[in-house]
Amino acid sequence: MMAFLRLLARNRLALVGGVMLSLVVLLALVTPLLPLAPPNVTATGDRFLPPFSEGALLGTDHLGRDLLSRLLWGTRLSLAVGFAAAIVAATLGAAIGIIAGFYGGRTDNVIMRGVDMLMAFPYILLALAIVAALGPGLFNALIAVAAVNVPFFARNIRGITVGIAHKEFVDAARLSGMSNARIILTEILPNVIPVIVIAMSTTIGWMILETAGLSFLGLGSQPPVADLGSMLGEARSALITNPHTSVVPGVMILIIVMSINLLGDGIRDALDPRLKSGALSRPMAATRVDRQGAVPAATGAGLLEVRGLETQFHVKDRVYRAVGGVDLAVKPGECLGIIGESGSGKSVTALSVMGLVASPPGIVTGGAAYYDGDDLIGAPYARLRAMRGRNVAYIFQDPQATLHPLYRVGDQLIEAMQVHQPVSNSAARAKALALLRDVRIPNAEQRLSDYPHEMSGGMRQRVGIAMALANDPEVIIADEPTTALDVTVQAQVLSLLDDLRRSRGLAIVFITHDFGVVAQLCDRVAVMYAGRIVEEGTTREILEMPRHPYTARLMACVPELGQGKRKLASIPGLPPVVDRLPPGCAFADRCPKAQPVCREGDIPLDGEGMRRVRCLFPETGLREVAE
Amino acid sequence: MTAALQLTGLSKTFPVGRKLFGGASGRVKAVHPITLTVEQGETLGIVGESGCGKSTLARMLVGLLTPTEGRIEIEGAALDTADPAEFGKRIQYVFQDPISSLNPRKTVRQIMEAPLKLLHGMDRAERGRRIAEIFDSVNLREEFLDRYPHEFSGGQAQRIGIARALAAQARILILDEPVSALDVSVQAQVLNLLADLKREFDLTYLFISHDLAVVEAVSDRIAVLYFGSVVEIGPAEQIFSAPRHPYTRLLADSAPVVGRPLTEPEAKGTELPDPLNPPPGCAFAARCPRATEVCRDNVPPLEPDAGAGAAACFHPLAE
Amino acid sequence: MGRYILRRLISAIPVLLGITVIVFAIMALIPGDPATAILGSYATPENVAKLNRDLGLDAPAWQRYFIWLGNMLTGDFGTSFSLNRPVLDEVLERFNGTLILAGTSFVLCSIFGVMAGVLSAANQYGWADRAITFAVLLGISIPSFFLGMMMILVFAVNLRWFPVSGMWPIYGDRDIWALIDHLTLPAIALAVVATGVIARLARSAMLEVLRQDFIRTARAKGVHERGVIWRHALRAAMVSIIPVLGIQAGFVLSGAVYIEIVFQWPGVGRMLVDAILTRDLLLVQGGVVFVAACYVLFNIVVDVAQSLLDPRIKT
C-alpha cells in the first residue's frame, strides 16, 4: 500500500490531479459550513449580475441566485452522484463479471448473452429509457447511469477473471481443498481488485459527465435544486447574453473530470506491474549507444568480430550489466556456439550486434561489433538498417511470435527482399518459392499464401530460416531457434541449418543452452556466465576437457540419454543477479575450488589462440570433475 | 499389494467449435482410453511431444478434469467424484510453471496453510509445526514464509510448490514438467530433491516430461504417449536403448546427444495427424517407415512383449 | 465470407429480439398509464378506460408485447400522440439528421483518433506525444454539451464563422455547402470526446504491439522504421482498435443527443428527449428500438471488417 502511494506521488501529473480533486472534494465537504448565500432563494431584482459583483463573487443567474453558492452546492451533488453511480456500477458489474468468468460454461453463456444484449444499445438510449420509465429526477438519473455502466464493468472484469481462473495457482487452491466460494474470495478477488480500481478510476469522471448530461437534458436533478449539469442546462438559454452563467458550471465540471482522469491515470500506472518495470516503453528503432572510453580496434579475426561489448539495462535506478565485455569472432563457413543459462547475457550479446536490444531500457555502453572491418555499434541508423537482414540476418526463438500474424508468409518473405533490393513482385515471389523449397517445406507453392497460424511450429521456424536467407546474408545469428520445438522437429531444423551452412558458406552464431545441440552443430563454443565469456575453444576441446569449473559442472548436470536412473550432479546456489556482480569471479560463490584471490580482482580470459579460460585455477582433467 | 494408482480405460474428449445453435461442431479425443498401473513406490515416467495428451491425462488424475470415460483407483479405492478436495488428500500435483502456480498476492505461509487447514483441519500450532518440518525437508528457510512469490527464483518457487504438495500428505505426486522451466544447474537440484523426498516419505511419482534424458534419469518405468495413446511402456533402462515402437526409436534418435553426428532422423512428412479427423488406424502410420496396410486400417493394441514392456505396434522392432 | 456475414446476421436476431424485450419491459414498469398522460389528469375514469381499451392496453403484458412486435415487423410502430403522425415516419426523418451528424463525427474521430494515437506511440515521451496526451486529456474531460456551447459562443457568436444552430439555413439553398456550414461545429464538438478515447486506446495498443517479437523480426530484416510503424505495428494494433471503434460509434450516437439539443439539430436524440418530457411513450419505444437495431447492424459491419483484417478469426 505504501509502495503504491509512493509510486503515485512520484507521478507529477497524478499528484496535480490528486491535489486538485482533494481541493474540490474538500470545498464540497465544507460547503454547508461556509457563509454562502442560500443557493435556491430567488431574487429577481438581482438577475444576471456579472462576476465580481458586490456580494456575488461569481455573479448571479437568471433568477438572481448566487452562482458561487449554487456552484458549490451543485458540485457537492454532482460529486456524490458520480461516485455513488461508480461504486454501484463497479460492485454489481464486478460481481457479475467474476461469477461469469469463474464458473464459465453455461452460467457464463447466459450472463454474457444478457450483457451483450444491454451493450447492443448505444448507452444513452438505455439511460433515456430507464429515466423515461422511472421519471426525471437525480436519483433516477443515478440509477440509469449506474445501470448502463454495469455491462462495461461486467465484461471487463469477466475477461480478467477468465485469465486468472485458468492460472495454475487456482488449480493448486482446488487441490488444497478450497471450495469455489473460498477460491473466489481468496484467490480471484485479490487479483481482480486492482483491475476494478483501475476501471473505476478511469470511469468515475465519465460517470460524472453522464449524470451531468442527464441533468443538462432536464432529466436529472429537478429545480430548484441544481447539480452542475442542470445549472448548465438552465444557463443555456442565456448563453449569448450572459455567458458567465454557463462558463462557471462548465469549467467546474471540466476541472473535476480532468483531475479525476489525471489521478485515475496515475492509479492505473501505479497498479499496472508492466508500467512499474518500464516494460511498456516503445523500443526504439535501434539500441541506444553511449560508449564510455576507447573503442577497441578490429583485429581481423573474423568476418563478424565483437570486441569488448558491454550492454546494460537501466531500469529505474538499477543498472543491470547484461553483457560485461564480450569478445567473439566468426569466420565464413564457421559455426560458433554461445552457450549459457538464462540471464547469462547470450541473447543480449547477439541482439546488440545489430542494435536490436530493446531500448529503453537497453544501452550499449562499450565495445564494438565489426562486420568486415566496419563498426556496427556506432553506425548511423540508415546504415544499420541497410545491413540488417542483408549482411547479418537473425533467426529467433519462438516462431509463433516472431512472424507477423496478419500477413501471409509469402508476403513476409517478399517484403524481406524488397526492403533491400529493387525486385519486382513476380521475381520476389519466385525467389520466395525457391527459398521455401530450400528449407524443405512440402507443397511450397501453397504454403506461400498460408498465414503463420496455419502452420505447425516446425514449419514456421523453417519460414523464419527462409526469411533469414532471403538476401543471401553472410552471417546468421540464431537465437535459440529450436528451443520452442519438439525433439523430433528440432532434429530436422538442426540438420537443415547444418546443410545450409555447408552449402552456402554461412557464418553462424548459434545461441543455445543445450550442450547436445552445440555438440552436433558447432565448430567452436563460447560459454557465458553472468554476462561474460568464461571459456572458449573448439567444441571438441570444451566437451572433452572443460577447463572452467562452471563449464565442467554445468555439463555434469545435464542428464544424458542412455545412462538409466541415477543421481544427477548439481551446482549449489544461484547465478548472481547482474545488477550486483561481485568483484572477481562471478562463479566464486558456487565454486568448490574458490580461493580468496578469486574474489579480488578482474580475472582475464587467458590462453593460447582460440582456447581460453577465465579462471585462476582451471580444471586439469576430467577426473577432478567426477569427484 | 494393491497398486498405488490404477487407471482403467481412462479417456477424455473435448467438444470443439460451436455451431450456430449451440452444440459442438466437432470432438477431439485428447486422451484415448488408457489403462495403466503405477505400483507403490514406483516412479512412472510419461514422455511425449506437445499435444500428445500428457497434460490432459495428468489433470484428470487429480480431479481438475472429469474423465469422459474410465475409472481411477487410488490404493484400491475408486475416485470418480469430481471434487478436487477428495483427490487432494490422496494425490497431489506439482505444476510446470513454478511462479504462476503460486498466488502472487498471498504469502508463502498462507499458501502452505491452505491444505493443512482445509484438508486436514489442523489448528494453528499444529500447522506451524508441520510447515517447519516440511520446509526443513525441502531445504527452504523458514524466513521465506512471510514473503511473496515474486521474491523467489524459479528453483525456490518450485520447492515451495513441492512443499505445498507435500503438505496435503498425499502419497502420490503427479509431477507435470516440474523442471522444464528451470535452468540446467537448478534442474538437477530439484530432481535430486524429489528423489530424496520420495525415499523419505515413501512416495509414488508420475513424472511427466518432454525431455527424454530427464525422464530416463528419474523413472523406473516409462510410458511413451503419441496422439493421446500409450504406444510403448517399459523399464527406463531399456525403453530408449532398445525401443520396440518405431515412434520411441524416432524420439530416441532425435534427442541431441554429445558425440553423435547430426543426421535427420526422419525423411518423411512430419505433420501430426489432424485431431478433428483422426486416421482410422495407427496414428503414427503416416510417419512410420515400417507401416503397412494393416497399420493404416486398424489401431494396434498395446501388447506385452517378452520382457517387462509392452508396445502398440503391428511390426515392433526386434530387440 | 458470405457465410460468415449470413451467420452474423442470423445471430443478430436474438439480440434484436432481446432489445425489444428490454425496451418493452422497461416501458411496462412505468407507473400510471399512457391514457392518463394523453388525456391529461382531468380526464374521467370512463374515458381513460375506453382509451386504454382502444389502445389495447387492457390485455396482459405478454400479449401486448407480441402485438407490438408483430406491428413493428409490418412497419407499424404506432402513432405518436404528441406529434399526431406515425412513429416510424418521424423516426426515419429524424434519424436521417442524426446519421449525418454522428456519421461525420465518427469518421472524424476514427481518422484523427488513430492518427494521433500512432503518432503519440511512435514518439513516446517526445514533444508530440506530450502535446497529444494533453489534448486528449482535455478532450475526454470536457462535457461535449459545454464544449458545444463554448464553440457557439466563440465561432458562431463572436467570430461569426459558422451559423449558431440548425441544420439548414432558414433562407437560401439547401445544398451541400450549406449543410457543411451548419455541420462543422456540431460534428467537431461531438467528435472530440471519442477522438480522445480512440487516441488513448490506439496509443496503448501501438505500444503493446511495438514490444512484440514480430516487430523485432521486422527490424531485423531491415524494414524502414516508417514501415515498422505503419505497416507492421498499426496493422496488428488495428485488431484491438477496431472493436473499440464499434463501441465508440455507440458513444458518438449517444453524445449526439446532447449536441442535437445544444445546436438545435433536428435529430432522433432531441426527439427522444422531447418525447420523454411529454411522456409520448410509443415514440420513445419506437425511437429506441429503431436506433438500437441500426447500431446492432453497424456492429455486424465492424465484425466483418475485423474478420477481413484478422485471418485468425474463423469465418
Coordinates of N, CA and C in Angstrom, one line a residue, chain A residues 335-342 344-347 350 397 477-484 490 494 509-522 524-528 550 554, chain B residues 183-184 256:
Chain A
C335 N 30.6 -22.2 -37.6 CA 29.5 -22.1 -36.7 C 30.0 -22.0 -35.3
L336 N 29.7 -20.8 -34.7 CA 30.2 -20.5 -33.3 C 29.0 -20.7 -32.4
G337 N 29.1 -21.5 -31.4 CA 28.0 -21.7 -30.4 C 28.3 -20.8 -29.2
I338 N 27.2 -20.1 -28.7 CA 27.3 -19.4 -27.5 C 26.4 -20.2 -26.5
I339 N 26.9 -20.7 -25.4 CA 26.1 -21.5 -24.5 C 26.1 -20.8 -23.2
G340 N 24.9 -20.9 -22.5 CA 24.8 -20.3 -21.2 C 23.4 -20.5 -20.7
E341 N 23.2 -20.3 -19.4 CA 21.9 -20.4 -18.8 C 21.1 -19.1 -19.0
S342 N 19.9 -19.1 -18.6 CA 19.1 -17.8 -18.7 C 19.7 -16.8 -17.9
S344 N 22.5 -15.2 -18.7 CA 23.9 -15.2 -18.8 C 24.4 -14.1 -19.8
G345 N 23.4 -13.5 -20.5 CA 23.8 -12.5 -21.5 C 24.0 -12.9 -22.9
K346 N 23.7 -14.2 -23.2 CA 24.0 -14.7 -24.5 C 23.1 -14.1 -25.6
S347 N 21.8 -14.0 -25.3 CA 20.9 -13.4 -26.3 C 21.2 -11.9 -26.5
A350 N 24.0 -11.3 -28.7 CA 23.6 -11.5 -30.1 C 22.8 -10.3 -30.7
Q397 N 13.8 -17.3 -31.5 CA 13.4 -18.5 -30.8 C 12.0 -19.0 -31.1
I477 N 22.7 -15.0 -37.2 CA 22.7 -15.2 -35.8 C 21.4 -15.9 -35.4
A478 N 21.5 -17.0 -34.8 CA 20.3 -17.8 -34.5 C 20.2 -17.9 -33.0
D479 N 19.1 -17.3 -32.5 CA 18.9 -17.1 -31.0 C 18.0 -18.2 -30.5
E480 N 18.6 -19.3 -30.0 CA 17.8 -20.5 -29.6 C 16.7 -20.9 -30.5
P481 N 17.0 -21.1 -31.8 CA 16.0 -21.4 -32.8 C 15.2 -22.6 -32.6
T482 N 15.7 -23.6 -31.8 CA 15.0 -24.8 -31.7 C 14.4 -25.1 -30.3
T483 N 14.6 -24.1 -29.4 CA 14.2 -24.3 -28.0 C 12.7 -24.5 -27.9
A484 N 11.9 -23.9 -28.7 CA 10.4 -24.0 -28.6 C 9.9 -25.2 -29.4
Q490 N 13.1 -30.5 -33.8 CA 14.4 -29.9 -33.6 C 15.5 -30.6 -34.4
L494 N 17.8 -28.6 -37.1 CA 19.2 -28.5 -36.9 C 20.0 -29.1 -38.1
V509 N 26.3 -17.8 -35.9 CA 26.4 -17.7 -34.4 C 25.2 -18.3 -33.8
F510 N 25.4 -19.4 -33.1 CA 24.3 -20.2 -32.6 C 24.2 -20.1 -31.1
I511 N 23.1 -19.6 -30.7 CA 22.9 -19.4 -29.2 C 22.0 -20.4 -28.7
T512 N 22.4 -21.1 -27.6 CA 21.6 -22.2 -27.1 C 22.0 -22.4 -25.6
H513 N 21.2 -23.2 -24.9 CA 21.5 -23.6 -23.6 C 21.8 -25.1 -23.5
D514 N 21.8 -25.8 -24.7 CA 21.8 -27.2 -24.8 C 23.1 -27.7 -25.3
F515 N 23.8 -28.5 -24.5 CA 25.1 -29.0 -24.9 C 25.0 -30.0 -26.0
G516 N 23.9 -30.7 -26.0 CA 23.7 -31.7 -27.1 C 23.7 -31.1 -28.4
V517 N 23.0 -29.9 -28.5 CA 22.8 -29.2 -29.8 C 24.2 -28.6 -30.2
V518 N 24.9 -28.0 -29.2 CA 26.2 -27.5 -29.5 C 27.1 -28.6 -30.1
A519 N 27.1 -29.7 -29.4 CA 28.0 -30.8 -29.8 C 27.7 -31.2 -31.3
Q520 N 26.5 -31.2 -31.7 CA 26.2 -31.7 -33.0 C 26.4 -30.6 -34.1
L521 N 26.3 -29.4 -33.8 CA 26.3 -28.3 -34.8 C 27.5 -27.4 -34.9
C522 N 28.1 -27.1 -33.7 CA 29.1 -26.0 -33.7 C 30.5 -26.5 -33.9
R524 N 33.0 -24.2 -32.9 CA 33.7 -23.7 -31.7 C 32.6 -23.3 -30.7
V525 N 32.9 -23.1 -29.4 CA 31.9 -22.8 -28.4 C 32.5 -21.7 -27.5
A526 N 31.6 -20.8 -27.1 CA 32.0 -19.9 -26.0 C 30.9 -20.1 -24.9
V527 N 31.4 -20.2 -23.7 CA 30.5 -20.4 -22.6 C 30.3 -19.1 -21.8
M528 N 29.1 -18.7 -21.6 CA 28.9 -17.4 -20.9 C 28.3 -17.6 -19.6
Y550 N 32.9 -23.9 -13.9 CA 31.5 -23.7 -14.3 C 31.1 -24.6 -15.4
L554 N 28.5 -27.6 -15.1 CA 27.2 -27.5 -15.9 C 27.0 -28.7 -16.7
Chain B
D183 N 16.6 -23.7 -15.2 CA 17.9 -23.9 -15.9 C 18.6 -25.2 -15.5
V184 N 19.5 -25.7 -16.3 CA 20.0 -27.0 -16.1 C 20.6 -27.1 -14.7
P256 N 19.3 -34.7 -29.1 CA 20.7 -34.4 -29.4 C 21.6 -35.0 -28.3

